[in-house]
mmCIF file of N, CA and C in Angstrom:
data_model
loop_
_atom_site.group_PDB
_atom_site.id
_atom_site.type_symbol
_atom_site.label_atom_id
_atom_site.label_comp_id
_atom_site.label_asym_id
_atom_site.label_seq_id
_atom_site.Cartn_x
_atom_site.Cartn_y
_atom_site.Cartn_z
ATOM 1 N N MET A 1 64.767 51.465 85.054
ATOM 2 C CA MET A 1 63.621 51.711 85.898
ATOM 3 C C MET A 1 62.952 50.375 86.201
ATOM 4 N N ARG A 2 62.658 50.154 87.462
ATOM 5 C CA ARG A 2 62.001 48.914 87.881
ATOM 6 C C ARG A 2 60.521 49.177 88.094
ATOM 7 N N PHE A 3 59.721 48.207 87.720
ATOM 8 C CA PHE A 3 58.279 48.289 87.899
ATOM 9 C C PHE A 3 57.839 47.280 88.949
ATOM 10 N N ALA A 4 56.850 47.657 89.749
ATOM 11 C CA ALA A 4 56.258 46.714 90.699
ATOM 12 C C ALA A 4 55.079 45.998 90.056
ATOM 13 N N SER A 5 54.331 46.735 89.230
ATOM 14 C CA SER A 5 53.152 46.173 88.553
ATOM 15 C C SER A 5 52.994 46.813 87.190
ATOM 16 N N LEU A 6 52.440 46.056 86.266
ATOM 17 C CA LEU A 6 52.080 46.583 84.959
ATOM 18 C C LEU A 6 50.611 46.272 84.716
ATOM 19 N N LEU A 7 49.871 47.271 84.296
ATOM 20 C CA LEU A 7 48.461 47.112 83.969
ATOM 21 C C LEU A 7 48.348 47.042 82.455
ATOM 22 N N VAL A 8 47.729 45.991 81.951
ATOM 23 C CA VAL A 8 47.595 45.821 80.506
ATOM 24 C C VAL A 8 46.119 45.687 80.150
ATOM 25 N N TYR A 9 45.699 46.493 79.165
ATOM 26 C CA TYR A 9 44.319 46.455 78.705
ATOM 27 C C TYR A 9 44.163 45.307 77.710
ATOM 28 N N VAL A 10 43.129 44.512 77.896
ATOM 29 C CA VAL A 10 42.892 43.351 77.045
ATOM 30 C C VAL A 10 41.547 43.525 76.352
ATOM 31 N N ASP A 11 41.561 43.389 75.040
ATOM 32 C CA ASP A 11 40.323 43.424 74.269
ATOM 33 C C ASP A 11 40.358 42.270 73.276
ATOM 34 N N GLU A 12 39.460 42.287 72.324
ATOM 35 C CA GLU A 12 39.411 41.194 71.355
ATOM 36 C C GLU A 12 40.129 41.532 70.050
ATOM 37 N N GLY A 13 40.890 42.610 70.055
ATOM 38 C CA GLY A 13 41.614 43.008 68.857
ATOM 39 C C GLY A 13 42.736 42.041 68.529
ATOM 40 N N PRO A 14 43.218 42.078 67.299
ATOM 41 C CA PRO A 14 44.261 41.139 66.869
ATOM 42 C C PRO A 14 45.591 41.339 67.592
ATOM 43 N N GLU A 15 45.815 42.518 68.154
ATOM 44 C CA GLU A 15 47.080 42.787 68.830
ATOM 45 C C GLU A 15 47.041 42.488 70.325
ATOM 46 N N ALA A 16 45.921 42.037 70.843
ATOM 47 C CA ALA A 16 45.766 41.838 72.290
ATOM 48 C C ALA A 16 46.741 40.796 72.840
ATOM 49 N N THR A 17 46.896 39.687 72.163
ATOM 50 C CA THR A 17 47.804 38.641 72.634
ATOM 51 C C THR A 17 49.239 39.155 72.679
ATOM 52 N N ALA A 18 49.645 39.877 71.656
ATOM 53 C CA ALA A 18 50.999 40.438 71.631
ATOM 54 C C ALA A 18 51.172 41.478 72.730
ATOM 55 N N ARG A 19 50.136 42.257 73.008
ATOM 56 C CA ARG A 19 50.203 43.271 74.063
ATOM 57 C C ARG A 19 50.415 42.620 75.430
ATOM 58 N N VAL A 20 49.689 41.536 75.694
ATOM 59 C CA VAL A 20 49.838 40.830 76.971
ATOM 60 C C VAL A 20 51.220 40.181 77.054
ATOM 61 N N ALA A 21 51.675 39.583 75.972
ATOM 62 C CA ALA A 21 53.005 38.954 75.962
ATOM 63 C C ALA A 21 54.099 39.987 76.200
ATOM 64 N N LEU A 22 53.966 41.162 75.602
ATOM 65 C CA LEU A 22 54.945 42.228 75.817
ATOM 66 C C LEU A 22 54.932 42.691 77.273
ATOM 67 N N ALA A 23 53.750 42.834 77.847
ATOM 68 C CA ALA A 23 53.646 43.227 79.260
ATOM 69 C C ALA A 23 54.325 42.193 80.153
ATOM 70 N N CYS A 24 54.145 40.921 79.850
ATOM 71 C CA CYS A 24 54.794 39.861 80.638
ATOM 72 C C CYS A 24 56.307 39.906 80.478
ATOM 73 N N ALA A 25 56.772 40.176 79.266
ATOM 74 C CA ALA A 25 58.218 40.258 79.033
ATOM 75 C C ALA A 25 58.828 41.432 79.791
ATOM 76 N N ILE A 26 58.169 42.580 79.758
ATOM 77 C CA ILE A 26 58.663 43.751 80.489
ATOM 78 C C ILE A 26 58.611 43.491 81.992
ATOM 79 N N ALA A 27 57.516 42.900 82.448
ATOM 80 C CA ALA A 27 57.371 42.598 83.874
ATOM 81 C C ALA A 27 58.431 41.606 84.331
ATOM 82 N N GLY A 28 58.778 40.671 83.480
ATOM 83 C CA GLY A 28 59.786 39.679 83.830
ATOM 84 C C GLY A 28 61.154 40.284 84.100
ATOM 85 N N LEU A 29 61.463 41.398 83.464
ATOM 86 C CA LEU A 29 62.750 42.063 83.687
ATOM 87 C C LEU A 29 62.867 42.615 85.103
ATOM 88 N N SER A 30 61.733 42.993 85.681
ATOM 89 C CA SER A 30 61.724 43.568 87.035
ATOM 90 C C SER A 30 61.060 42.657 88.053
ATOM 91 N N LYS A 31 60.699 41.458 87.619
ATOM 92 C CA LYS A 31 59.927 40.549 88.469
ATOM 93 C C LYS A 31 58.655 41.231 88.967
ATOM 94 N N ALA A 32 58.023 41.943 88.067
ATOM 95 C CA ALA A 32 56.816 42.705 88.393
ATOM 96 C C ALA A 32 55.571 41.847 88.225
ATOM 97 N N HIS A 33 54.499 42.359 88.728
ATOM 98 C CA HIS A 33 53.187 41.726 88.675
ATOM 99 C C HIS A 33 52.450 42.256 87.443
ATOM 100 N N VAL A 34 51.773 41.403 86.693
ATOM 101 C CA VAL A 34 50.986 41.828 85.530
ATOM 102 C C VAL A 34 49.508 41.749 85.894
ATOM 103 N N ILE A 35 48.808 42.844 85.658
ATOM 104 C CA ILE A 35 47.377 42.916 85.946
ATOM 105 C C ILE A 35 46.644 43.116 84.629
ATOM 106 N N GLY A 36 45.735 42.203 84.321
ATOM 107 C CA GLY A 36 44.921 42.320 83.122
ATOM 108 C C GLY A 36 43.621 43.037 83.440
ATOM 109 N N LEU A 37 43.172 43.863 82.507
ATOM 110 C CA LEU A 37 41.964 44.656 82.704
ATOM 111 C C LEU A 37 41.187 44.719 81.400
ATOM 112 N N ALA A 38 39.875 44.669 81.500
ATOM 113 C CA ALA A 38 39.025 44.816 80.317
ATOM 114 C C ALA A 38 37.786 45.606 80.690
ATOM 115 N N ALA A 39 37.211 46.211 79.690
ATOM 116 C CA ALA A 39 35.950 46.931 79.854
ATOM 117 C C ALA A 39 35.156 46.738 78.575
ATOM 118 N N SER A 40 33.873 46.951 78.661
ATOM 119 C CA SER A 40 33.041 46.766 77.479
ATOM 120 C C SER A 40 31.928 47.794 77.460
ATOM 121 N N MET A 41 31.709 48.348 76.303
ATOM 122 C CA MET A 41 30.584 49.246 76.088
ATOM 123 C C MET A 41 29.874 48.761 74.836
ATOM 124 N N PRO A 42 28.749 48.073 75.007
ATOM 125 C CA PRO A 42 28.048 47.554 73.835
ATOM 126 C C PRO A 42 27.568 48.679 72.923
ATOM 127 N N ASP A 43 27.496 48.362 71.653
ATOM 128 C CA ASP A 43 26.964 49.326 70.696
ATOM 129 C C ASP A 43 25.514 49.624 71.034
ATOM 130 N N VAL A 44 25.188 50.893 71.037
ATOM 131 C CA VAL A 44 23.814 51.295 71.326
ATOM 132 C C VAL A 44 23.010 51.177 70.036
ATOM 133 N N PRO A 45 21.872 50.504 70.104
ATOM 134 C CA PRO A 45 21.073 50.367 68.882
ATOM 135 C C PRO A 45 20.446 51.700 68.489
ATOM 136 N N GLN A 46 19.974 51.738 67.274
ATOM 137 C CA GLN A 46 19.254 52.932 66.844
ATOM 138 C C GLN A 46 18.047 53.127 67.741
ATOM 139 N N VAL A 47 17.631 54.349 67.849
ATOM 140 C CA VAL A 47 16.513 54.674 68.737
ATOM 141 C C VAL A 47 15.267 53.913 68.308
ATOM 142 N N ASP A 48 14.698 53.212 69.260
ATOM 143 C CA ASP A 48 13.466 52.469 69.026
ATOM 144 C C ASP A 48 12.379 53.113 69.874
ATOM 145 N N PRO A 49 11.359 53.666 69.260
ATOM 146 C CA PRO A 49 10.324 54.353 70.038
ATOM 147 C C PRO A 49 9.571 53.422 70.978
ATOM 148 N N TYR A 50 9.664 52.110 70.742
ATOM 149 C CA TYR A 50 8.955 51.160 71.595
ATOM 150 C C TYR A 50 9.838 50.600 72.714
ATOM 151 N N ALA A 51 11.101 51.023 72.758
ATOM 152 C CA ALA A 51 12.024 50.529 73.783
ATOM 153 C C ALA A 51 11.975 51.439 75.006
ATOM 154 N N ALA A 52 10.857 51.462 75.628
ATOM 155 C CA ALA A 52 10.679 52.280 76.834
ATOM 156 C C ALA A 52 9.778 51.509 77.786
ATOM 157 N N GLY A 53 9.618 52.038 78.954
ATOM 158 C CA GLY A 53 8.740 51.392 79.917
ATOM 159 C C GLY A 53 9.235 50.015 80.290
ATOM 160 N N ALA A 54 8.375 49.030 80.138
ATOM 161 C CA ALA A 54 8.704 47.654 80.517
ATOM 162 C C ALA A 54 9.841 47.089 79.669
ATOM 163 N N MET A 55 9.971 47.530 78.439
ATOM 164 C CA MET A 55 11.033 47.028 77.559
ATOM 165 C C MET A 55 12.415 47.538 77.961
ATOM 166 N N MET A 56 12.467 48.657 78.673
ATOM 167 C CA MET A 56 13.761 49.238 79.034
ATOM 168 C C MET A 56 14.579 48.274 79.905
ATOM 169 N N GLY A 57 13.949 47.636 80.872
ATOM 170 C CA GLY A 57 14.660 46.684 81.727
ATOM 171 C C GLY A 57 15.210 45.515 80.937
ATOM 172 N N GLU A 58 14.424 45.008 80.011
ATOM 173 C CA GLU A 58 14.871 43.895 79.167
ATOM 174 C C GLU A 58 16.055 44.321 78.299
ATOM 175 N N MET A 59 15.960 45.513 77.722
ATOM 176 C CA MET A 59 17.018 46.011 76.858
ATOM 177 C C MET A 59 18.318 46.210 77.650
ATOM 178 N N LEU A 60 18.225 46.778 78.839
ATOM 179 C CA LEU A 60 19.421 46.978 79.658
ATOM 180 C C LEU A 60 20.020 45.645 80.100
ATOM 181 N N GLY A 61 19.177 44.663 80.367
ATOM 182 C CA GLY A 61 19.663 43.328 80.706
ATOM 183 C C GLY A 61 20.437 42.706 79.556
ATOM 184 N N LEU A 62 19.956 42.903 78.340
ATOM 185 C CA LEU A 62 20.666 42.384 77.164
ATOM 186 C C LEU A 62 22.012 43.075 76.990
ATOM 187 N N PHE A 63 22.060 44.395 77.211
ATOM 188 C CA PHE A 63 23.331 45.120 77.131
ATOM 189 C C PHE A 63 24.321 44.589 78.163
ATOM 190 N N ARG A 64 23.841 44.320 79.378
ATOM 191 C CA ARG A 64 24.705 43.788 80.433
ATOM 192 C C ARG A 64 25.251 42.418 80.026
ATOM 193 N N ASP A 65 24.387 41.577 79.449
ATOM 194 C CA ASP A 65 24.822 40.246 79.019
ATOM 195 C C ASP A 65 25.918 40.333 77.958
ATOM 196 N N VAL A 66 25.765 41.261 77.011
ATOM 197 C CA VAL A 66 26.771 41.445 75.962
ATOM 198 C C VAL A 66 28.091 41.913 76.580
ATOM 199 N N ALA A 67 28.018 42.867 77.503
ATOM 200 C CA ALA A 67 29.232 43.388 78.143
ATOM 201 C C ALA A 67 29.939 42.299 78.942
ATOM 202 N N GLU A 68 29.190 41.503 79.685
ATOM 203 C CA GLU A 68 29.797 40.427 80.471
ATOM 204 C C GLU A 68 30.443 39.379 79.572
ATOM 205 N N ALA A 69 29.831 39.096 78.425
ATOM 206 C CA ALA A 69 30.418 38.137 77.483
ATOM 207 C C ALA A 69 31.721 38.685 76.899
ATOM 208 N N ASP A 70 31.756 39.985 76.581
ATOM 209 C CA ASP A 70 32.984 40.604 76.062
ATOM 210 C C ASP A 70 34.120 40.502 77.075
ATOM 211 N N VAL A 71 33.821 40.818 78.325
ATOM 212 C CA VAL A 71 34.842 40.778 79.375
ATOM 213 C C VAL A 71 35.302 39.341 79.624
ATOM 214 N N SER A 72 34.383 38.407 79.565
ATOM 215 C CA SER A 72 34.734 36.997 79.759
ATOM 216 C C SER A 72 35.679 36.502 78.658
ATOM 217 N N ARG A 73 35.415 36.891 77.422
ATOM 218 C CA ARG A 73 36.311 36.502 76.324
ATOM 219 C C ARG A 73 37.691 37.139 76.492
ATOM 220 N N ALA A 74 37.724 38.382 76.949
ATOM 221 C CA ALA A 74 39.009 39.049 77.183
ATOM 222 C C ALA A 74 39.778 38.356 78.306
ATOM 223 N N GLN A 75 39.073 37.909 79.331
ATOM 224 C CA GLN A 75 39.723 37.204 80.441
ATOM 225 C C GLN A 75 40.345 35.896 79.953
ATOM 226 N N THR A 76 39.626 35.160 79.142
ATOM 227 C CA THR A 76 40.153 33.913 78.585
ATOM 228 C C THR A 76 41.395 34.181 77.748
ATOM 229 N N LEU A 77 41.344 35.217 76.921
ATOM 230 C CA LEU A 77 42.493 35.580 76.095
ATOM 231 C C LEU A 77 43.689 35.949 76.982
ATOM 232 N N PHE A 78 43.443 36.685 78.057
ATOM 233 C CA PHE A 78 44.517 37.092 78.971
ATOM 234 C C PHE A 78 45.216 35.876 79.562
ATOM 235 N N TRP A 79 44.438 34.948 80.118
ATOM 236 C CA TRP A 79 45.057 33.785 80.765
ATOM 237 C C TRP A 79 45.773 32.898 79.755
ATOM 238 N N ASP A 80 45.266 32.819 78.529
ATOM 239 C CA ASP A 80 45.969 32.059 77.494
ATOM 240 C C ASP A 80 47.292 32.737 77.130
ATOM 241 N N ALA A 81 47.287 34.075 77.095
ATOM 242 C CA ALA A 81 48.471 34.816 76.660
ATOM 243 C C ALA A 81 49.556 34.889 77.731
ATOM 244 N N VAL A 82 49.198 34.900 79.020
ATOM 245 C CA VAL A 82 50.240 35.010 80.055
ATOM 246 C C VAL A 82 51.043 33.728 80.174
ATOM 247 N N GLY A 83 50.450 32.613 79.849
ATOM 248 C CA GLY A 83 51.176 31.346 79.830
ATOM 249 C C GLY A 83 51.930 31.065 81.113
ATOM 250 N N GLY A 84 53.247 30.928 81.010
ATOM 251 C CA GLY A 84 54.087 30.592 82.150
ATOM 252 C C GLY A 84 54.256 31.709 83.163
ATOM 253 N N TYR A 85 53.753 32.887 82.860
ATOM 254 C CA TYR A 85 53.871 34.009 83.791
ATOM 255 C C TYR A 85 52.638 34.122 84.684
ATOM 256 N N ALA A 86 51.762 33.126 84.643
ATOM 257 C CA ALA A 86 50.481 33.173 85.363
ATOM 258 C C ALA A 86 50.639 33.295 86.874
ATOM 259 N N ASP A 87 51.761 32.810 87.427
ATOM 260 C CA ASP A 87 51.971 32.913 88.877
ATOM 261 C C ASP A 87 52.145 34.360 89.334
ATOM 262 N N HIS A 88 52.486 35.238 88.399
ATOM 263 C CA HIS A 88 52.709 36.650 88.729
ATOM 264 C C HIS A 88 51.686 37.538 88.025
ATOM 265 N N ALA A 89 50.501 36.987 87.776
ATOM 266 C CA ALA A 89 49.476 37.736 87.045
ATOM 267 C C ALA A 89 48.142 37.651 87.773
ATOM 268 N N GLU A 90 47.311 38.641 87.523
ATOM 269 C CA GLU A 90 45.951 38.617 88.064
ATOM 270 C C GLU A 90 45.019 39.327 87.092
ATOM 271 N N TRP A 91 43.739 39.052 87.243
ATOM 272 C CA TRP A 91 42.710 39.609 86.369
ATOM 273 C C TRP A 91 41.808 40.531 87.168
ATOM 274 N N ARG A 92 41.521 41.707 86.611
ATOM 275 C CA ARG A 92 40.622 42.661 87.262
ATOM 276 C C ARG A 92 39.596 43.180 86.270
ATOM 277 N N GLY A 93 38.873 42.308 85.670
ATOM 278 C CA GLY A 93 37.865 42.724 84.700
ATOM 279 C C GLY A 93 36.519 42.117 84.995
ATOM 280 N N GLU A 94 36.171 42.024 86.266
ATOM 281 C CA GLU A 94 34.916 41.379 86.638
ATOM 282 C C GLU A 94 33.715 42.228 86.242
ATOM 283 N N GLY A 95 32.675 41.555 85.824
ATOM 284 C CA GLY A 95 31.427 42.247 85.518
ATOM 285 C C GLY A 95 30.686 42.592 86.797
ATOM 286 N N GLY A 96 29.814 43.536 86.681
ATOM 287 C CA GLY A 96 29.097 43.896 87.897
ATOM 288 C C GLY A 96 27.946 44.797 87.654
#
């Protein structure tokens, strides 16, 4: 079976580099494109009765910053792991 593209999930787990390398190896057999993807859901803190009103915007901004940092680290790991296969790879984990 030939593949045109492979989508690989990238996180900060210890197996992430091996997962990306395996995706590149499989893609190389079919000359397929490798697409890296990441997502982040920050841990929700315990309920704070004072985290409402004006504080809610600040708290949500901090959650966004944490999520963007997680995705950025995953992107760096992806590009390091694809190595020589970078010409046939792309990243789709932009924050927003």
